[in-house]
Amino acid sequence: MRLPPIVLLIFFIFFVISFLSNILGPLIPDIIQSFDLSLGLAGFLPFCFFVAYGVASIPAGVLVEKFGEKTMMVAAFGLAFAGAVTFGLNPVFGTALLSLFLIGIGMAILQVVINPLLRTAGGDVNFAFFSVMAQLFFGAASFLSPMLYSYLVRNVHAGEAQNGLIRLFNSLVTPELKWVTLYWVFAVIALLMAVLIGLVKFPKVELKEDERIDTGQAFRVLLRNKFVWMYFLGVFCYVGTEQGVANWVSQFLQVYHGVDASTTGATVVSWFWGLLTIGCVLGLFLLKIWDSRRVLVVFAMGAILSLLSGLFGPTQVALWAFPLVGFFASVMWSVIVSLALNSVSQYHGTFAGILCTGIVGGAVVPLIVGTLGDWIGLRNGMLFLFLTLGYILSIGIWARPLVNNATLKKRKE
């Protein structure tokens, strides 16, 4: 299979989206310490980032049809650049919230643009394969970004500068705010991506009917369907669970196990995303031999047991159990979305837009966990995640899709 250069660029865009989106977890302990925040206030950091998805997903779908993919992607990286530079120049808590909101809007726009573009650039027949490859790039960035954060924290303002780049970072940030270096890295990446995309010629994307977002009749019809709301809540719970663990695990390990958040804690977050990516590959195999609802139930139970072990087990158990939550969460997004889309017979593009607004769960759930953490302790606050996981498990029980996933057994029959 020939890999068009434009597809490679799209894979790299997936990589960058993940790099910018999933680094917040390892940063939260540093942000709490630097700005002397309560857990509840710290919860507003992921809130501002992920609420942007809820605000921007459907409008972005409408604007893409008006202005085109290239213009919207340049604008998205422009917003990310502006957000990163704004915080880099004025690293205070209020600016951090504005910065994360701007970066979140940019990433929401990219998420809306990227899949139809990948289908057009790679061809319809290769879309499923390229989608899986794109998710591997997405997961690789989530695995590597905490490692970069650990490297920067260890080397910036660490005595004799090792190279010119570290010396530059030394001049941009104070010793007390070494982690702000990461925002300057974000700014450079976003600027380079905006310039690169501006220079590349993209294919014209003709949206299929099931990729279009109709904010009129289709929207009204879907919102009257109770299953639309039930699957919206499923996406809300999944993203909330994913971000609730990723954003708070480093702080949890520091508080309850005395683990260094910027090194060991960041490594745990890295492996959370790494195992989530590996789990996607296993999930693809399991979906060929099992009904997707059974896969969802089994993986949800695995995530519940892993989270239970992480919250109440000794240090060595916790260091392994939290990444395993990522492994068991790996198939949840794809199964929930596929069950949802297979449960309605029309208006799939609009329904997909509604489901994407469910990503706002990544804003609300970490905020709830942080607020509860202030009242009853972070360990007890993270017990809220059992509610979201329980709802995900229930989907595998009550879901009644119009079309079930194709398995090898069904094909033989």
Coordinates of C-alpha atoms in Angstrom, one line a residue:
M1 CA 0.0 0.0 0.0
R2 CA 1.5 3.4 -1.0
L3 CA 1.5 6.0 1.7
P4 CA 0.8 9.4 0.2
P5 CA 2.9 12.3 1.7
I6 CA -0.2 14.1 2.7
V7 CA -1.3 11.1 4.8
L8 CA 2.1 11.2 6.7
L9 CA 1.5 14.9 7.4
I10 CA -2.0 14.0 8.8
F11 CA -0.4 11.3 11.0
F12 CA 2.0 14.0 12.3
I13 CA -1.0 16.3 13.0
F14 CA -2.6 13.5 15.0
F15 CA 0.7 13.2 16.9
V16 CA 0.8 17.0 17.6
I17 CA -2.9 17.1 18.7
S18 CA -2.2 14.3 21.3
F19 CA 1.1 15.9 22.4
L20 CA -0.7 19.2 23.2
S21 CA -3.9 17.6 24.6
N22 CA -2.6 15.0 27.0
I23 CA 0.3 16.6 28.8
L24 CA -1.8 18.4 31.5
G25 CA -1.8 15.4 33.9
P26 CA 1.9 15.4 34.8
L27 CA 1.8 19.2 35.0
I28 CA -0.9 19.5 37.6
P29 CA 1.2 18.8 40.7
D30 CA 3.7 21.5 39.6
I31 CA 0.9 24.0 38.8
I32 CA -0.7 23.3 42.2
Q33 CA 2.6 23.9 44.0
S34 CA 3.6 27.0 41.9
F35 CA 0.3 28.8 42.2
D36 CA -0.6 27.4 45.7
L37 CA -3.9 26.0 44.4
S38 CA -6.6 23.9 46.1
L39 CA -7.5 20.7 44.2
G40 CA -10.8 22.2 43.2
L41 CA -9.1 25.2 41.6
A42 CA -6.6 22.9 39.9
G43 CA -9.6 21.1 38.4
F44 CA -10.5 24.2 36.4
L45 CA -7.3 23.6 34.3
P46 CA -8.7 20.5 32.5
F47 CA -12.1 22.1 32.6
C48 CA -11.0 25.1 30.5
F49 CA -9.3 22.8 28.0
F50 CA -12.0 20.3 27.5
V51 CA -15.0 22.6 27.8
A52 CA -13.6 24.2 24.6
Y53 CA -14.4 20.9 22.8
G54 CA -18.0 21.2 24.0
V55 CA -18.2 24.8 22.8
A56 CA -16.3 24.5 19.5
S57 CA -17.0 21.0 18.0
I58 CA -20.3 21.7 16.2
P59 CA -19.5 25.3 15.2
A60 CA -16.2 24.1 13.8
G61 CA -18.0 21.5 11.7
V62 CA -20.2 24.3 10.2
L63 CA -17.2 26.6 9.6
V64 CA -15.1 24.0 7.9
E65 CA -17.7 23.7 5.1
K66 CA -17.6 27.5 4.7
F67 CA -13.9 28.2 4.9
G68 CA -12.2 24.9 4.0
E69 CA -9.9 22.5 5.8
K70 CA -6.6 24.3 5.2
T71 CA -7.8 27.7 6.6
M72 CA -9.4 26.1 9.6
M73 CA -6.2 24.1 10.5
V74 CA -4.0 27.1 10.2
A75 CA -6.4 29.0 12.4
A76 CA -6.4 26.1 14.9
F77 CA -2.7 26.1 15.2
G78 CA -2.7 29.9 15.3
L79 CA -5.0 29.7 18.4
A80 CA -2.8 27.1 20.0
F81 CA 0.3 29.3 19.4
A82 CA -1.5 32.4 20.8
G83 CA -2.5 30.4 23.9
A84 CA 0.9 29.0 24.6
V85 CA 2.8 32.3 24.1
T86 CA 0.2 34.2 26.2
F87 CA 1.0 31.9 29.2
G88 CA 4.7 31.8 28.5
L89 CA 4.9 35.5 28.7
N90 CA 2.6 35.9 31.7
P91 CA 2.7 32.6 33.7
V92 CA -0.1 33.2 36.3
F93 CA -3.2 31.1 37.0
G94 CA -5.7 33.2 35.2
T95 CA -3.6 33.3 32.1
A96 CA -3.2 29.5 32.3
L97 CA -7.0 29.1 32.1
L98 CA -7.3 31.4 29.1
S99 CA -4.3 29.6 27.5
L100 CA -5.8 26.2 27.9
F101 CA -9.2 27.3 26.5
L102 CA -7.5 28.7 23.4
I103 CA -5.4 25.6 22.9
G104 CA -8.6 23.5 23.5
I105 CA -10.5 25.3 20.8
G106 CA -7.6 24.8 18.4
M107 CA -7.5 21.1 19.1
A108 CA -11.3 20.8 18.8
I109 CA -11.2 22.3 15.3
L110 CA -8.4 19.9 14.2
Q111 CA -10.4 16.9 15.5
V112 CA -13.4 17.9 13.3
V113 CA -11.2 18.5 10.2
I114 CA -8.8 15.6 10.4
N115 CA -10.9 12.4 9.8
P116 CA -12.7 13.5 6.6
L117 CA -9.3 14.8 5.3
L118 CA -7.7 11.5 6.1
R119 CA -10.4 9.6 4.2
T120 CA -10.0 11.8 1.1
A121 CA -6.2 11.8 1.2
G122 CA -5.8 8.1 1.8
G123 CA -8.9 6.8 -0.1
D124 CA -12.1 5.3 1.2
V125 CA -10.8 1.7 0.9
N126 CA -7.8 2.5 3.1
F127 CA -9.6 4.7 5.6
A128 CA -10.1 2.1 8.4
F129 CA -6.4 1.0 8.2
F130 CA -5.1 4.6 8.2
S131 CA -7.5 5.5 11.1
V132 CA -5.9 2.8 13.2
M133 CA -2.4 4.0 12.3
A134 CA -3.4 7.5 13.1
Q135 CA -4.5 6.4 16.6
L136 CA -1.1 4.7 17.1
F137 CA 0.6 8.1 16.3
F138 CA -1.9 9.7 18.7
G139 CA -1.0 7.3 21.4
A140 CA 2.8 7.6 20.8
A141 CA 2.6 11.3 21.4
S142 CA 0.7 10.8 24.7
F143 CA 3.4 8.3 25.7
L144 CA 6.4 10.6 24.8
S145 CA 5.1 14.0 26.0
P146 CA 5.4 13.2 29.8
M147 CA 9.0 12.0 29.1
L148 CA 9.8 15.3 27.5
Y149 CA 8.3 17.1 30.5
S150 CA 10.5 15.0 32.9
Y151 CA 13.6 15.8 30.7
L152 CA 12.9 19.5 30.8
V153 CA 12.3 19.7 34.5
R154 CA 15.5 17.8 35.2
N155 CA 17.7 19.9 32.9
V156 CA 16.3 23.4 32.9
H157 CA 18.1 25.5 35.6
A158 CA 20.0 22.4 36.7
G159 CA 23.4 24.0 37.0
E160 CA 25.7 24.1 34.0
A161 CA 23.6 24.3 30.9
Q162 CA 24.1 21.3 28.7
N163 CA 23.4 22.9 25.3
G164 CA 22.2 26.1 23.6
L165 CA 18.5 25.1 23.7
I166 CA 18.6 24.5 27.5
R167 CA 20.4 27.9 27.9
L168 CA 17.6 29.5 25.9
F169 CA 15.0 28.0 28.1
N170 CA 16.9 29.2 31.2
S171 CA 16.5 32.7 29.9
L172 CA 12.8 32.3 29.2
V173 CA 11.6 30.8 32.6
T174 CA 12.5 31.2 36.2
P175 CA 13.8 28.3 38.3
E176 CA 10.5 28.2 40.3
L177 CA 8.5 27.8 37.0
K178 CA 10.7 25.3 35.1
W179 CA 7.6 23.5 33.8
V180 CA 6.5 26.6 31.9
T181 CA 9.3 25.6 29.4
L182 CA 6.8 23.1 28.0
Y183 CA 4.5 26.0 26.9
W184 CA 7.3 27.5 24.9
V185 CA 7.8 24.1 23.2
F186 CA 4.0 24.1 22.5
A187 CA 4.3 27.6 20.9
V188 CA 7.2 26.6 18.6
I189 CA 5.4 23.4 17.5
A190 CA 2.1 25.2 16.9
L191 CA 3.8 27.9 14.9
L192 CA 5.8 25.5 12.7
M193 CA 2.7 23.4 12.1
A194 CA 0.7 26.6 11.0
V195 CA 3.5 27.5 8.6
L196 CA 3.9 24.0 7.2
I197 CA 0.1 23.6 6.6
G198 CA 0.0 27.0 5.0
L199 CA 2.7 25.8 2.5
V200 CA 1.1 22.4 1.7
K201 CA -1.6 21.9 -1.0
F202 CA -4.5 19.8 0.4
P203 CA -6.9 17.7 -1.6
K204 CA -10.5 19.1 -1.9
V205 CA -12.6 17.3 0.6
E206 CA -16.2 16.4 -0.4
L207 CA -18.0 15.6 2.8
K208 CA -20.1 12.5 2.7
E209 CA -23.7 12.8 3.9
D210 CA -22.9 11.0 7.1
E211 CA -20.0 13.5 7.8
R212 CA -22.1 16.7 7.5
I213 CA -23.5 18.5 10.5
D214 CA -27.0 19.7 10.1
T215 CA -28.0 22.1 12.9
G216 CA -31.6 22.3 11.7
Q217 CA -34.1 19.4 11.3
A218 CA -31.7 16.6 12.0
F219 CA -30.6 18.2 15.2
R220 CA -34.2 18.5 16.5
V221 CA -35.0 14.9 15.5
L222 CA -31.9 13.5 17.2
L223 CA -32.4 15.5 20.4
R224 CA -35.8 13.9 20.8
N225 CA -34.3 10.4 20.8
K226 CA -33.5 9.2 24.3
F227 CA -30.7 6.9 23.0
V228 CA -28.9 10.0 21.6
W229 CA -28.7 11.4 25.1
M230 CA -27.7 8.0 26.6
Y231 CA -24.8 7.6 24.2
F232 CA -23.8 11.3 24.7
L233 CA -23.6 10.5 28.4
G234 CA -21.5 7.4 27.5
V235 CA -18.9 9.6 25.6
F236 CA -19.1 12.1 28.5
C237 CA -18.3 9.3 31.0
Y238 CA -15.5 7.8 28.9
V239 CA -13.6 11.1 28.4
G240 CA -14.3 12.0 32.0
T241 CA -12.8 8.7 33.2
E242 CA -9.8 9.0 30.9
Q243 CA -9.0 12.5 32.0
G244 CA -10.0 12.0 35.6
V245 CA -7.3 9.3 35.9
A246 CA -4.7 10.9 33.7
N247 CA -5.0 14.4 35.3
W248 CA -5.0 13.2 39.0
V249 CA -2.9 10.1 39.2
S250 CA 0.4 12.0 39.4
Q251 CA -0.9 14.1 42.3
F252 CA -2.4 11.0 43.9
L253 CA 0.9 9.2 43.9
Q254 CA 2.7 12.2 45.3
V255 CA 0.2 12.7 48.1
Y256 CA -0.4 9.0 49.1
H257 CA 2.9 7.3 48.2
G258 CA 5.5 10.1 48.3
V259 CA 6.3 9.6 44.6
D260 CA 8.2 12.4 42.7
A261 CA 5.4 13.7 40.4
S262 CA 7.8 15.1 37.8
T263 CA 9.7 11.8 37.3
T264 CA 8.0 8.7 38.5
G265 CA 4.5 10.2 38.4
A266 CA 5.1 11.4 34.8
T267 CA 6.3 8.0 33.9
V268 CA 3.1 6.4 35.2
V269 CA 1.0 8.9 33.1
S270 CA 3.2 8.1 30.1
W271 CA 2.5 4.3 30.5
F272 CA -1.2 5.0 31.1
W273 CA -1.3 6.5 27.5
G274 CA 1.2 3.9 26.2
L275 CA -1.0 0.9 27.4
L276 CA -4.1 2.7 26.2
T277 CA -2.5 2.6 22.7
I278 CA -1.4 -1.0 23.0
G279 CA -4.8 -2.0 24.2
C280 CA -6.3 -0.5 21.0
V281 CA -4.4 -3.1 18.9
L282 CA -5.7 -6.0 21.1
G283 CA -9.1 -4.5 21.0
L284 CA -9.1 -4.6 17.2
F285 CA -8.4 -8.3 17.4
L286 CA -11.1 -9.0 20.0
L287 CA -13.7 -7.1 18.0
K288 CA -13.1 -9.6 15.3
I289 CA -14.0 -12.5 17.5
W290 CA -16.4 -11.1 20.1
D291 CA -19.5 -8.9 20.0
S292 CA -18.5 -5.3 20.8
R293 CA -20.9 -5.2 23.8
R294 CA -19.2 -8.1 25.4
V295 CA -15.8 -6.5 24.8
L296 CA -17.0 -3.3 26.4
V297 CA -18.3 -5.1 29.5
V298 CA -15.1 -7.1 30.0
F299 CA -12.8 -4.1 29.5
A300 CA -15.0 -1.9 31.8
M301 CA -14.7 -4.6 34.5
G302 CA -11.0 -4.7 34.0
A303 CA -10.8 -0.9 34.4
I304 CA -12.8 -1.0 37.6
L305 CA -10.6 -3.6 39.2
S306 CA -7.4 -1.8 38.1
L307 CA -8.6 1.5 39.5
L308 CA -9.6 -0.2 42.7
S309 CA -6.1 -1.7 43.0
G310 CA -4.5 1.6 42.2
L311 CA -6.5 3.6 44.8
F312 CA -6.1 1.1 47.7
G313 CA -3.1 -1.0 46.9
P314 CA 0.5 -0.4 48.0
T315 CA 2.9 1.7 46.0
Q316 CA 4.2 -0.9 43.7
V317 CA 0.7 -2.1 42.9
A318 CA -0.5 1.5 42.3
L319 CA 2.4 2.1 39.9
W320 CA 1.2 -0.8 37.7
A321 CA -2.5 -0.6 38.3
F322 CA -3.1 3.0 37.1
P323 CA -1.5 2.3 33.7
L324 CA -3.6 -0.8 33.4
V325 CA -6.7 1.4 33.7
G326 CA -5.5 3.0 30.4
F327 CA -5.1 -0.5 28.9
F328 CA -8.7 -1.4 29.7
A329 CA -10.0 2.0 28.7
S330 CA -8.5 1.5 25.2
V331 CA -11.5 0.1 23.4
M332 CA -14.2 2.2 25.1
W333 CA -14.2 5.2 22.8
S334 CA -14.4 3.3 19.6
V335 CA -17.0 0.8 20.9
I336 CA -19.2 3.5 22.4
V337 CA -19.1 5.6 19.3
S338 CA -19.7 2.7 16.9
L339 CA -22.6 1.4 19.0
A340 CA -24.1 4.9 19.0
L341 CA -23.8 5.4 15.3
N342 CA -25.2 1.9 14.6
S343 CA -28.2 2.7 16.8
V344 CA -29.6 5.4 14.5
S345 CA -30.5 5.0 10.9
Q346 CA -29.9 8.5 9.7
Y347 CA -28.2 11.9 10.4
H348 CA -24.9 10.2 11.4
G349 CA -22.8 13.4 10.8
T350 CA -25.0 15.5 13.1
F351 CA -25.1 12.6 15.6
A352 CA -21.3 12.4 15.5
G353 CA -21.1 16.2 16.2
I354 CA -23.4 15.7 19.2
L355 CA -21.2 12.8 20.5
C356 CA -18.1 15.0 20.1
T357 CA -19.6 17.6 22.4
G358 CA -19.6 14.8 25.0
I359 CA -15.8 15.3 25.2
V360 CA -16.8 18.1 27.6
G361 CA -16.8 15.2 30.1
G362 CA -13.0 15.7 30.2
A363 CA -13.8 19.1 31.6
V364 CA -16.4 18.3 34.2
V365 CA -15.3 15.0 35.7
P366 CA -11.7 16.1 36.7
L367 CA -13.2 19.2 38.2
I368 CA -15.7 17.1 40.3
V369 CA -12.8 14.9 41.4
G370 CA -10.7 17.9 42.4
T371 CA -13.6 19.5 44.3
L372 CA -14.4 16.3 46.1
G373 CA -10.7 15.9 46.8
D374 CA -10.8 19.2 48.7
W375 CA -13.7 18.1 50.8
I376 CA -13.0 14.4 51.5
G377 CA -9.5 13.7 50.2
L378 CA -8.3 12.9 46.7
R379 CA -8.5 9.2 47.1
N380 CA -12.2 9.4 48.1
G381 CA -12.7 12.0 45.4
M382 CA -11.4 9.6 42.7
L383 CA -14.1 7.1 43.8
F384 CA -16.4 9.2 41.6
L385 CA -14.7 7.5 38.7
F386 CA -16.5 4.3 39.6
L387 CA -19.8 5.9 38.7
T388 CA -18.5 6.9 35.2
L389 CA -17.0 3.4 34.7
G390 CA -20.2 1.8 35.9
Y391 CA -22.3 3.7 33.3
I392 CA -19.8 2.6 30.6
L393 CA -20.2 -1.0 31.7
S394 CA -24.0 -0.6 31.6
I395 CA -23.9 0.4 27.9
G396 CA -22.7 -3.1 27.1
I397 CA -25.8 -4.4 28.7
W398 CA -28.6 -2.1 27.4
A399 CA -27.2 -1.2 23.9
R400 CA -29.3 -2.6 21.1
P401 CA -27.6 -1.5 17.9
L402 CA -29.4 -1.8 14.5
V403 CA -26.3 -3.4 13.2
N404 CA -23.8 -5.5 15.2
N405 CA -20.1 -5.5 14.5
A406 CA -18.9 -8.1 12.0
T407 CA -16.9 -11.0 13.7
L408 CA -15.0 -13.9 12.1
K409 CA -17.7 -16.3 13.4
K410 CA -20.5 -14.4 11.6
R411 CA -18.5 -14.3 8.4
K412 CA -18.1 -18.1 8.4
E413 CA -21.8 -18.5 8.9

